[in-house]
Coordinates of C-alpha atoms in Angstrom, one line a residue:
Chain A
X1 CA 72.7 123.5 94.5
X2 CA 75.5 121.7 92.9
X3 CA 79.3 121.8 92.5
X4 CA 81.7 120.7 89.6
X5 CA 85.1 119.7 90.0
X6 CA 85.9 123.2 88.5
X7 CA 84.6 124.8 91.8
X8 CA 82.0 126.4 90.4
X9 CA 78.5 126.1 92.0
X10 CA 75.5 125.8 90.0
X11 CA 72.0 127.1 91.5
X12 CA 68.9 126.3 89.4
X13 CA 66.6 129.6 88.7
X14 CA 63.2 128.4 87.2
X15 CA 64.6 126.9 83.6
X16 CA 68.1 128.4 84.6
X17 CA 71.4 127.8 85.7
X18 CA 73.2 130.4 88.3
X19 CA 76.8 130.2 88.0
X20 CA 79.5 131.0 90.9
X21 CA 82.7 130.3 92.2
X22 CA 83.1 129.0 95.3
X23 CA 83.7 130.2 99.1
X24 CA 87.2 127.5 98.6
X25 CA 87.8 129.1 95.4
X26 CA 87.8 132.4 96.2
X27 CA 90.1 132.1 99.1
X28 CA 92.6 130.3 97.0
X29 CA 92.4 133.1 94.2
X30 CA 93.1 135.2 96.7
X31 CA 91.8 139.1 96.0
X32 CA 89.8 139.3 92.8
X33 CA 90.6 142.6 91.2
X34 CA 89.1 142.2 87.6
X35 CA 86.3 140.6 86.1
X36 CA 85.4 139.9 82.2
X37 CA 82.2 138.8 81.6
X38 CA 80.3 137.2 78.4
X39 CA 78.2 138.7 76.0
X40 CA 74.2 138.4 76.4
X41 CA 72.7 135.5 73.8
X42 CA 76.3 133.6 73.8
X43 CA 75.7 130.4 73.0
X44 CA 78.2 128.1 74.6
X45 CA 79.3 124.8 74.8
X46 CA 80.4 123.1 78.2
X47 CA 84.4 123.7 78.7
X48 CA 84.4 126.6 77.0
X49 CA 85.7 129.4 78.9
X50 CA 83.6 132.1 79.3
X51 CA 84.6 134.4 82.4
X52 CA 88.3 135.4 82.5
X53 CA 89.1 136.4 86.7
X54 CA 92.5 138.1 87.6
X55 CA 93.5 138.3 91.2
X56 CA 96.4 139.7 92.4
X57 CA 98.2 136.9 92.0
X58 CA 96.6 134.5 88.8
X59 CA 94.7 135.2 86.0
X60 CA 91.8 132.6 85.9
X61 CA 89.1 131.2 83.8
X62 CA 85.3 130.2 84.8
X63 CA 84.2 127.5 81.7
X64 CA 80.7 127.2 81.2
X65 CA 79.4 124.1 83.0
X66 CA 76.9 123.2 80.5
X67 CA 76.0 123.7 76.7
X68 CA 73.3 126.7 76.5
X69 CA 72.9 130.5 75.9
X70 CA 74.4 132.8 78.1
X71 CA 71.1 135.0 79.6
X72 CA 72.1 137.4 82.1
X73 CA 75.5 138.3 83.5
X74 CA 76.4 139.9 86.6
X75 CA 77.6 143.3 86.0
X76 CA 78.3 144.3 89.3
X77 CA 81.1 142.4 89.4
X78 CA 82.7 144.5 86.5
X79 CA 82.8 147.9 89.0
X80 CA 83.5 145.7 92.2
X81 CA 85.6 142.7 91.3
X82 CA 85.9 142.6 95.6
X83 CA 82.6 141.3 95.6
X84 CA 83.9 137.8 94.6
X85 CA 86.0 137.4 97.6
X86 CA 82.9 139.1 100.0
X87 CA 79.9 137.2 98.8
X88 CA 81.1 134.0 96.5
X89 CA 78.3 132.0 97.2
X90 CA 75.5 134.7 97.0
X91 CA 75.6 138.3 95.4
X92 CA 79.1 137.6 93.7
X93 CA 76.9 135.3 90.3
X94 CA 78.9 135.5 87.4
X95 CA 76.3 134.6 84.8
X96 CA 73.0 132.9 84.5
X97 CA 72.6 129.8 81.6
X98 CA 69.3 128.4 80.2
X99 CA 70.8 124.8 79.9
X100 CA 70.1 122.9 76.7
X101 CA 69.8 119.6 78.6
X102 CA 68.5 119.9 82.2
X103 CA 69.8 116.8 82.7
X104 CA 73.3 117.6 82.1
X105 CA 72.9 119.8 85.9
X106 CA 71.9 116.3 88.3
X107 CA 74.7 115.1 86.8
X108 CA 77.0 116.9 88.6
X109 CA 78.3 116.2 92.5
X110 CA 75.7 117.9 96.0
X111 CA 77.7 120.1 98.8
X112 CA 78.7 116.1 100.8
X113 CA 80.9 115.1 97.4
X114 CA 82.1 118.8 96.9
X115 CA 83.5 118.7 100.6
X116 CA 84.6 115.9 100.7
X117 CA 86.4 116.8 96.9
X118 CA 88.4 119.5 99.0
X119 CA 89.0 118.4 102.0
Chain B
X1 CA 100.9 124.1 93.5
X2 CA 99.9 120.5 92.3
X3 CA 102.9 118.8 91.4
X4 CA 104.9 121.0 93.6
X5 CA 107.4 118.6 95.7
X6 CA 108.5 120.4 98.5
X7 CA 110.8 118.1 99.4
X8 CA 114.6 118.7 97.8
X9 CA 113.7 122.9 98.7
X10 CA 115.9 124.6 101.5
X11 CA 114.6 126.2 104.1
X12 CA 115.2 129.6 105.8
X13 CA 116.0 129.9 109.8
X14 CA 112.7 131.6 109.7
X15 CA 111.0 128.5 108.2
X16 CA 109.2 127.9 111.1
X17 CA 108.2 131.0 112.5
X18 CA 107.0 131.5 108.9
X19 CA 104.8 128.2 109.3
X20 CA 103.4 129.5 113.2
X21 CA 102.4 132.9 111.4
X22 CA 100.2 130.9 108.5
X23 CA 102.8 131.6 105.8
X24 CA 101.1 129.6 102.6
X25 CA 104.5 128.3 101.2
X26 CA 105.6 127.8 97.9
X27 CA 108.8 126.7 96.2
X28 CA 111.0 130.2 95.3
X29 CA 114.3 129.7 93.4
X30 CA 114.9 126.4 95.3
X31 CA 113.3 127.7 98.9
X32 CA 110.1 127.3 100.7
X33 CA 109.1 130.9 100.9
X34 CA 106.0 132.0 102.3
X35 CA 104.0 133.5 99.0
X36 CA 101.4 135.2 101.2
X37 CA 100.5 135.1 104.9
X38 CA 96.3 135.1 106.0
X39 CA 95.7 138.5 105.2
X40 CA 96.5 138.3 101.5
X41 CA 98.5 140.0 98.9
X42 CA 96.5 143.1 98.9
X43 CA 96.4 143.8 102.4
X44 CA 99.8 142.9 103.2
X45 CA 100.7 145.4 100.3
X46 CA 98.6 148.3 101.9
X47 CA 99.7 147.3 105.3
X48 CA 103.6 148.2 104.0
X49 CA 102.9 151.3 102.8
X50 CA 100.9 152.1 105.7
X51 CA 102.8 151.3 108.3
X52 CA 105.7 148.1 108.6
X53 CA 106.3 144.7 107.1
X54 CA 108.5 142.4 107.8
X55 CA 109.9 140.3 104.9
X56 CA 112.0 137.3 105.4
X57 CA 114.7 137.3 102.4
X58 CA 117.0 134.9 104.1
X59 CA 116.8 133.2 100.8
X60 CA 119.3 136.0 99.1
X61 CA 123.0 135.0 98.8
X62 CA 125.2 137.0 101.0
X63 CA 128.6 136.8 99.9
X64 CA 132.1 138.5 102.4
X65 CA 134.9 140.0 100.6
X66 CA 138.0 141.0 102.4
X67 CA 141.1 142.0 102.2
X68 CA 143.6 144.7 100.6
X69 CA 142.4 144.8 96.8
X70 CA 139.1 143.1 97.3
X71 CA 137.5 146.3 95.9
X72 CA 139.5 146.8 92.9
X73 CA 139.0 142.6 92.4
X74 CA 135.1 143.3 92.3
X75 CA 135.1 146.3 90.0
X76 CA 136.7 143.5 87.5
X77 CA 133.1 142.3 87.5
X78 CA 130.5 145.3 87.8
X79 CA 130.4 148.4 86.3
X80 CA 130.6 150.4 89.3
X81 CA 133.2 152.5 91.7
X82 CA 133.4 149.9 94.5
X83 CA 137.2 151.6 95.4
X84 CA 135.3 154.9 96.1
X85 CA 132.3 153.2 97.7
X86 CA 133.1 154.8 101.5
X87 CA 132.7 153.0 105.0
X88 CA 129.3 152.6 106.0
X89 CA 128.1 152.6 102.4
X90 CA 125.9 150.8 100.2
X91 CA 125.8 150.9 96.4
X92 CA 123.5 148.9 93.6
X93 CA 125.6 147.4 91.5
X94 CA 125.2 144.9 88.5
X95 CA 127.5 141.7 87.7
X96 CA 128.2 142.1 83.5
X97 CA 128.6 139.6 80.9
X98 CA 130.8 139.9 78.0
X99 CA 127.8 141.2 76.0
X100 CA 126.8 143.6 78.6
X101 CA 123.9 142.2 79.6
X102 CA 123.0 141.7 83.3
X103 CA 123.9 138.1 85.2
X104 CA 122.7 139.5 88.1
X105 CA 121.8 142.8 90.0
X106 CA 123.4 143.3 93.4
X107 CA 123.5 145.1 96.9
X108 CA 127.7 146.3 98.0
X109 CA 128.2 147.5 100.9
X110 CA 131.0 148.9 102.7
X111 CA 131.3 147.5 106.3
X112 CA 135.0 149.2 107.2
X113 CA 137.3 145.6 107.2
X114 CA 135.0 144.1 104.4
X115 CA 132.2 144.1 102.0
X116 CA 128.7 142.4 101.9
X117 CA 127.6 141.9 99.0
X118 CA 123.4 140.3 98.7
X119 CA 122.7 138.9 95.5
X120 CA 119.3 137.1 94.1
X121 CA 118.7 133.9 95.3
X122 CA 118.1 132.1 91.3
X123 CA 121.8 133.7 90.6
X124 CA 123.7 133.0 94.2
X125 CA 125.1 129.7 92.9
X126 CA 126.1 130.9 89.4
X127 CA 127.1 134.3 91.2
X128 CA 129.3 132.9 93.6
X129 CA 131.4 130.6 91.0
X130 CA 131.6 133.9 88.7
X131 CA 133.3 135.5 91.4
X132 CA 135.6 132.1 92.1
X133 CA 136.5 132.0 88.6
X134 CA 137.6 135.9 88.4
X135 CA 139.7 135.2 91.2
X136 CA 137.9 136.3 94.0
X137 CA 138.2 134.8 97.3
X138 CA 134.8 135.2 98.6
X139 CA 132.9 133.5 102.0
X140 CA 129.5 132.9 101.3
X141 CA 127.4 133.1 104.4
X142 CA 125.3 130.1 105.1
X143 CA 124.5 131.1 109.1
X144 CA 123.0 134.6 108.7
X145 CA 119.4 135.4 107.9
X146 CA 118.3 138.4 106.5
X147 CA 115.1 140.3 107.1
X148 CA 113.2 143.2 105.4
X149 CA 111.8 145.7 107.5
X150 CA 109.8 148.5 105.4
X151 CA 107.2 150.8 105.4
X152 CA 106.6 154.7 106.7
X153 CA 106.8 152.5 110.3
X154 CA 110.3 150.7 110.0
X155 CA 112.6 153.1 111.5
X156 CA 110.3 153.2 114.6
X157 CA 110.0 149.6 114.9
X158 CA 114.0 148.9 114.3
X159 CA 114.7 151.1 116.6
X160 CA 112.8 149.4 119.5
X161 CA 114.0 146.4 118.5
X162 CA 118.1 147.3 118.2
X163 CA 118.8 150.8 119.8
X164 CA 120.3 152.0 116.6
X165 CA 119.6 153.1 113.0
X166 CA 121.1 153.6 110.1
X167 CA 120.4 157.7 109.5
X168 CA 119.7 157.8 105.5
X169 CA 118.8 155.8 102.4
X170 CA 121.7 153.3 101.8
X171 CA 123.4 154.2 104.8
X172 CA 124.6 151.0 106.7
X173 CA 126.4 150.2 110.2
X174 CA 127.1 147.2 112.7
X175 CA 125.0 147.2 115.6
X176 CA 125.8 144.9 118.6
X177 CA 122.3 143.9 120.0
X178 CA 121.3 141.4 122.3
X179 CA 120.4 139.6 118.8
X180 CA 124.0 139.4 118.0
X181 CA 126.3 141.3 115.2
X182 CA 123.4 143.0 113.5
X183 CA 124.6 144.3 109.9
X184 CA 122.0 146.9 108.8
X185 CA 121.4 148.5 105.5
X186 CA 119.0 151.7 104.9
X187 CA 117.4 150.2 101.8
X188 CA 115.2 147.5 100.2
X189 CA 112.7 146.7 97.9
X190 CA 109.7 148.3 97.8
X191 CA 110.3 151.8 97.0
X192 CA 109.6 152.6 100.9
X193 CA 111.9 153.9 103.4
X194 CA 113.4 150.9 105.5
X195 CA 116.3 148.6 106.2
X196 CA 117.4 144.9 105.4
X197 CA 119.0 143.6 108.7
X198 CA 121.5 140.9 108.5
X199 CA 121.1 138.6 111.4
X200 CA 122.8 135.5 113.3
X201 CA 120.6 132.4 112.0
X202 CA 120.5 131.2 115.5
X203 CA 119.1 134.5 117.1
X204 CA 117.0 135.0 113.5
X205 CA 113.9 133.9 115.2
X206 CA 114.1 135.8 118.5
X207 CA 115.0 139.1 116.6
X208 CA 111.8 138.6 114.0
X209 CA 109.7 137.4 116.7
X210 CA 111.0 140.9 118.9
X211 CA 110.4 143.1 115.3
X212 CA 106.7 141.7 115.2
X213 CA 105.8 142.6 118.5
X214 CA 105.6 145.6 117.5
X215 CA 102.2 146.9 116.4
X216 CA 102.8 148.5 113.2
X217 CA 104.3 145.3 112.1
X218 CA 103.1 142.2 110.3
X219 CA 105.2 139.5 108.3
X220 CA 104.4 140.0 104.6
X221 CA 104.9 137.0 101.9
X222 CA 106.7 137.7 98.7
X223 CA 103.8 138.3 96.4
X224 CA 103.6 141.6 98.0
X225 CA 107.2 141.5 97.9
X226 CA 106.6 141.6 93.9
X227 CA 103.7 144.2 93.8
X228 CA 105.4 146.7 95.8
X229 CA 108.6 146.5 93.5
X230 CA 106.5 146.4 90.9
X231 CA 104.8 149.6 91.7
X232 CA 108.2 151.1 92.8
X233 CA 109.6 150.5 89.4
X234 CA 112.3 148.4 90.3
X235 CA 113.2 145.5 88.1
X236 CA 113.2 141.7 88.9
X237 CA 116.0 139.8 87.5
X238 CA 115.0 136.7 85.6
X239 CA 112.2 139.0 84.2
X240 CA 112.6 142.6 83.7
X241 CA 116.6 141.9 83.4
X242 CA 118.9 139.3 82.6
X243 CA 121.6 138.2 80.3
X244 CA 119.9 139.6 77.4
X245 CA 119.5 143.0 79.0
X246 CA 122.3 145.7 79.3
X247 CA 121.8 148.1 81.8
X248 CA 121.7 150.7 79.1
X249 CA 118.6 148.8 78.1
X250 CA 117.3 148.1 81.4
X251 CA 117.1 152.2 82.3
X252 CA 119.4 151.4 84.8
X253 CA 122.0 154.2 84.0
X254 CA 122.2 155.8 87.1
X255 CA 124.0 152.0 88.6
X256 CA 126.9 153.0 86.1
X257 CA 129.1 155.0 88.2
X258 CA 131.1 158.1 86.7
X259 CA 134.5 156.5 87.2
X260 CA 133.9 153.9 85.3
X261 CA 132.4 155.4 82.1
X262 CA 134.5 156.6 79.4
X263 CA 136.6 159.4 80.6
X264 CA 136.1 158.2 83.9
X265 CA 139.3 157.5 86.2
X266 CA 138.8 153.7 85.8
X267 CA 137.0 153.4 82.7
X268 CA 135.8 149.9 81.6
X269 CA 137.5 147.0 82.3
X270 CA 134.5 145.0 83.5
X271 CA 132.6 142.4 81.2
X272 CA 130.7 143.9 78.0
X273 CA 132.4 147.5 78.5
X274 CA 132.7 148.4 75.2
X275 CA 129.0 147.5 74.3
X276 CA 127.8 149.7 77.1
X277 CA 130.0 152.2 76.5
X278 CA 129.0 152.3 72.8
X279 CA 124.9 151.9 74.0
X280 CA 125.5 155.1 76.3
X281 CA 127.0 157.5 73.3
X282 CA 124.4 156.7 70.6
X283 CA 121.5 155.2 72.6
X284 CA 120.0 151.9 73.0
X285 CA 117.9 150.4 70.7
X286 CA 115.3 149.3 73.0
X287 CA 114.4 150.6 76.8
X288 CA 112.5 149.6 79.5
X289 CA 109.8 151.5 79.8
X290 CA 106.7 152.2 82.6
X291 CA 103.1 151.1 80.8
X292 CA 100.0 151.9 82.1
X293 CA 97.0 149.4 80.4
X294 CA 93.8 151.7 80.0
X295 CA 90.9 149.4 82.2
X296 CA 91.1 147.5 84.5
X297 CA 92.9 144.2 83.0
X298 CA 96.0 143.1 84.1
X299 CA 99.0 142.5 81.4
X300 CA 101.5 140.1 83.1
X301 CA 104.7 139.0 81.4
X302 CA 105.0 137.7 78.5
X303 CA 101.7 139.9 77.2
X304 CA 103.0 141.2 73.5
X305 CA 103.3 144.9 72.6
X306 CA 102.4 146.4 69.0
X307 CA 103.2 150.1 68.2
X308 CA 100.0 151.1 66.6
X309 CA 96.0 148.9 66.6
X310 CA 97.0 148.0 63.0
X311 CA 100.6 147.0 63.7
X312 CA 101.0 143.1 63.1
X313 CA 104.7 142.7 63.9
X314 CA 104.8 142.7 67.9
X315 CA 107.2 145.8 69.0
X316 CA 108.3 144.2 72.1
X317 CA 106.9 142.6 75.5
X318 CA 105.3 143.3 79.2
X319 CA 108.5 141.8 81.4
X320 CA 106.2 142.4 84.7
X321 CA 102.7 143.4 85.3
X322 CA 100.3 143.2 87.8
X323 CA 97.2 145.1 89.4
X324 CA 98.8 148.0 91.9
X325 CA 97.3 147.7 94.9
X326 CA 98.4 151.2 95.8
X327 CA 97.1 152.7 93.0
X328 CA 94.1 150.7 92.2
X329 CA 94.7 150.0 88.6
X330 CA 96.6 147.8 86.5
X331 CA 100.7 148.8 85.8
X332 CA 103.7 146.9 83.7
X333 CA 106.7 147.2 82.7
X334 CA 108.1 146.0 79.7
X335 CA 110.6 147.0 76.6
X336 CA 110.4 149.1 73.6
X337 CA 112.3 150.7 70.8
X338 CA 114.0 153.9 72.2
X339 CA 111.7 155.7 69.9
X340 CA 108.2 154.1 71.4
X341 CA 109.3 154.1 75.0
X342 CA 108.3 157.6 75.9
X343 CA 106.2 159.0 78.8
X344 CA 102.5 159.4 76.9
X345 CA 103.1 157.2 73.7
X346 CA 100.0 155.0 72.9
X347 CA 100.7 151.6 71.7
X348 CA 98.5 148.2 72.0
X349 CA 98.9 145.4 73.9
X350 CA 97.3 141.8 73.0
X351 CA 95.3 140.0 76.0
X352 CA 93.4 136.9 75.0
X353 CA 93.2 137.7 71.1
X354 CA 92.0 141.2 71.6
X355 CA 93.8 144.5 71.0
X356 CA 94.0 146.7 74.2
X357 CA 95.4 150.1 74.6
X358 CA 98.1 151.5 77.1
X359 CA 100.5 154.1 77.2
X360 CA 104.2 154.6 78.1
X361 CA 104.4 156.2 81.7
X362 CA 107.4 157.4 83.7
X363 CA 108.5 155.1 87.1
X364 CA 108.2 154.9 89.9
X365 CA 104.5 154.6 89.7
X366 CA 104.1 154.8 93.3
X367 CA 106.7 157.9 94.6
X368 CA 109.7 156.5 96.6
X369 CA 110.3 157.7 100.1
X370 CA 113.4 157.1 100.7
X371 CA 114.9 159.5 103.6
X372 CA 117.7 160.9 101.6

């Protein structure tokens, strides 16, 4: 797994990319009450924002960590938003990327750089 | 809150105690307020209507003004009957400009040999020299907290705390406690029944600390502050009101007394009269109004309102909006024309490029229960 300075993890799925938030960003959104996912077959570019997240407090954006097609999303989140602040790093996936450049993934920082990034 | 210097803010005597409780602060109209203690925005909201939350609002401007006339003085200034504003009495009020629109809405209360007035903390500066200018000779307090204590719970956990209650919604009374002078008020924010308490900085601590030994009560930040209000209908100054706002405007009518209206036995002669006068016999051209977004989305302020999907010219604006923990759903608040802002009308609101629907609803959204 990997981490980008956008606190989003990234969990490699046979040729794709898992994307979530993480356990540090979910505590600091505080509770996530809505949830707006892409469409299916999206091609995106990395920065682009493609999730919007509104917590009580902040609306939010997740950009897309790499360029590639958007090829599943996660639409449990849509019913139970909640499920962002209760499972972040597991059942709480936002959307699944097939990467145009595998590459583009090692670049980014392992769990040691990511805590020491927010500690 | 990158960026944020925390440095030049003032602190409340509860600053510490705020700290010891996990209190995230934040810088709030020039304090360090907690935002949100561990439990969160949501929960702390739940926990207020379930039971009792403790809010410190030591940041609010509470202003003495004494003496034969000081009534009459401070009618210059609002359009409300202070003179007939009884002993042991508290009354919403709203400082005027010459345009009618709103520099500030207030708390006056009645305490027998003086009144207390609480005013916003963004406005307490500019209030205060206002009310030196108009030739009032105020004391602002600088060594008196003031603490929120709402929710179904609140009387229950005053009581333990002082002996002694206000009996009914903006009711208020001095209560000598081992705290010190305690000046209480039936009333508050958050559309619950409950009472701001007006303590002795130096005993501040102690009587908080006493307040959240109880078990129905928890400290509560001021994003729940915000949420409940929100949900209670009440505006915020700085966003759902201000100097651009009359109170005609604002659906704040009911703050404009009877004496003071035309006809009334002092009629006008505060700031704007004849503007608000004029706005209350033919009607405003705009209103605040209650919106419900269809969905789940959240509209916050600023989010811009069109009368129909193929409207292009914007109609008017969200002023507040945020998901209602109470209710589970999205609510805002925001201003229409007079003709739009109706319980059931349909209009559209833009979020991120895309038209979304919602509908004009009556407020509160969440009942009051005040004990009338």
């Amino acid at each position: 797994m990997k981490f980008t300075e956008d606190h989003e993890w990234l969990r490699p799925e046979d040729d794709l990319i898992v994307v979530g938030i993480t356990e540090h960003a979910s505590t600091q959104l505080g509770d996530v009450v809505f949830v707006e996912l892409p469409e299916l077959e999206t091609q995106v570019a990395k920065g682009d924002e493609v999730v919007v997240i509104e917590s009580v407090k902040a609306a939010s954006d997740i950009v897309a960590p790499l360029d590639g097609e958007i090829v599943a999303v996660n639409d449990a989140l849509t019913d139970n938003p909640a499920l962002v602040n209760e499972d972040p790093m597991g059942e709480a996936w936002f959307f699944k990327i097939k990467p145009a450049d595998m590459a583009e993934y090692d670049a980014y920082m392992d769990e040691d750089a990511y805590q020491d990034l927010i500690s | 809150m990158k960026g944020a210097t925390l440095t030049d803010l003032k602190r409340t005597p509860l600053y510490a105690l705020n700290e010891e409780l996990g209190g995230k602060m934040v810088p709030f109209a020039g304090w360090e307020m907690p935002v949100q203690f561990a439990p969160g925005v949501m929960k702390e909201h739940l926990h207020t209507r379930a039971a009792c939350g403790l809010f410190d609002v030591s940041h609010m401007g509470q202003v003495i003004l004494r003496g034969a006339g000081a009534a009459e003085a401070l009618e210059a200034l609002v359009p409300v009957d202070i003179a007939g504003l009884k002993p042991g009495r508290q009354r919403y009020a709203l400082f005027t400009n010459d345009a009618g629109g709103i520099l500030d809405d207030l708390m006056v209360a009645n305490y027998g040999d003086r009144l207390l007035l609480v005013v916003n903390a963004a406005n307490a500066e500019a209030d205060i020299a206002h009310m030196r200018r108009a030739g009032l000779e105020i004391e602002p307090l600088e060594d008196r907290a003031l603490l929120a204590v709402q929710g179904p719970a609140a009387e229950a956990v005053l009581e333990a705390a002082t002996g002694a209650v206000p009996a009914r919604f903006m009711d208020v009374a001095e209560v000598e406690t081992s705290y010190g002078d305690l000046w209480i008020s039936r009333s508050g924010y958050t559309g619950e029944d409950g009472f701001e308490v007006s303590v002795p900085a130096s005993q501040a601590e102690a009587f908080a600390a006493k307040l959240l030994s109880h078990e129905a009560c928890e400290p509560i930040g001021l994003g729940a502050r915000d949420s409940l209000r929100l949900e209670a209908g009440l505006p915020l100054h700085g966003h759902d009101i201000d100097e651009g706002t009359t109170p005609v405007e604002a659906a704040l009518t009911f703050a404009l007394s009877k004496a003071r209206r035309p006809g009334g036995a002092r009629a006008g002669g505060y700031p704007g009269a004849e503007i608000i006068a004029a706005q209350l016999e033919h009607g405003p051209e705009r209103l605040r109004t209650g919106l419900l977004p269809e969905g789940r989305a959240p509209m916050r302020e600023g989010v811009q309102l069109f009368a129909s999907e193929a409207a292009t010219e914007s109609a008017g604006a969200i002023t507040s909006g945020a998901f209602a923990p109470s209710l589970q759903r999205p609510v805002a608040m925001g201003y229409l024309p007079t003709e739009l802002a109706k319980p059931g009308t349909q209009i559209t609101a833009e979020l991120r490029g895309k038209r979304m629907p919602l509908a004009c609803a009556p407020m509160p959204f969440q009942p009051s229960t005040y004990k009338r």
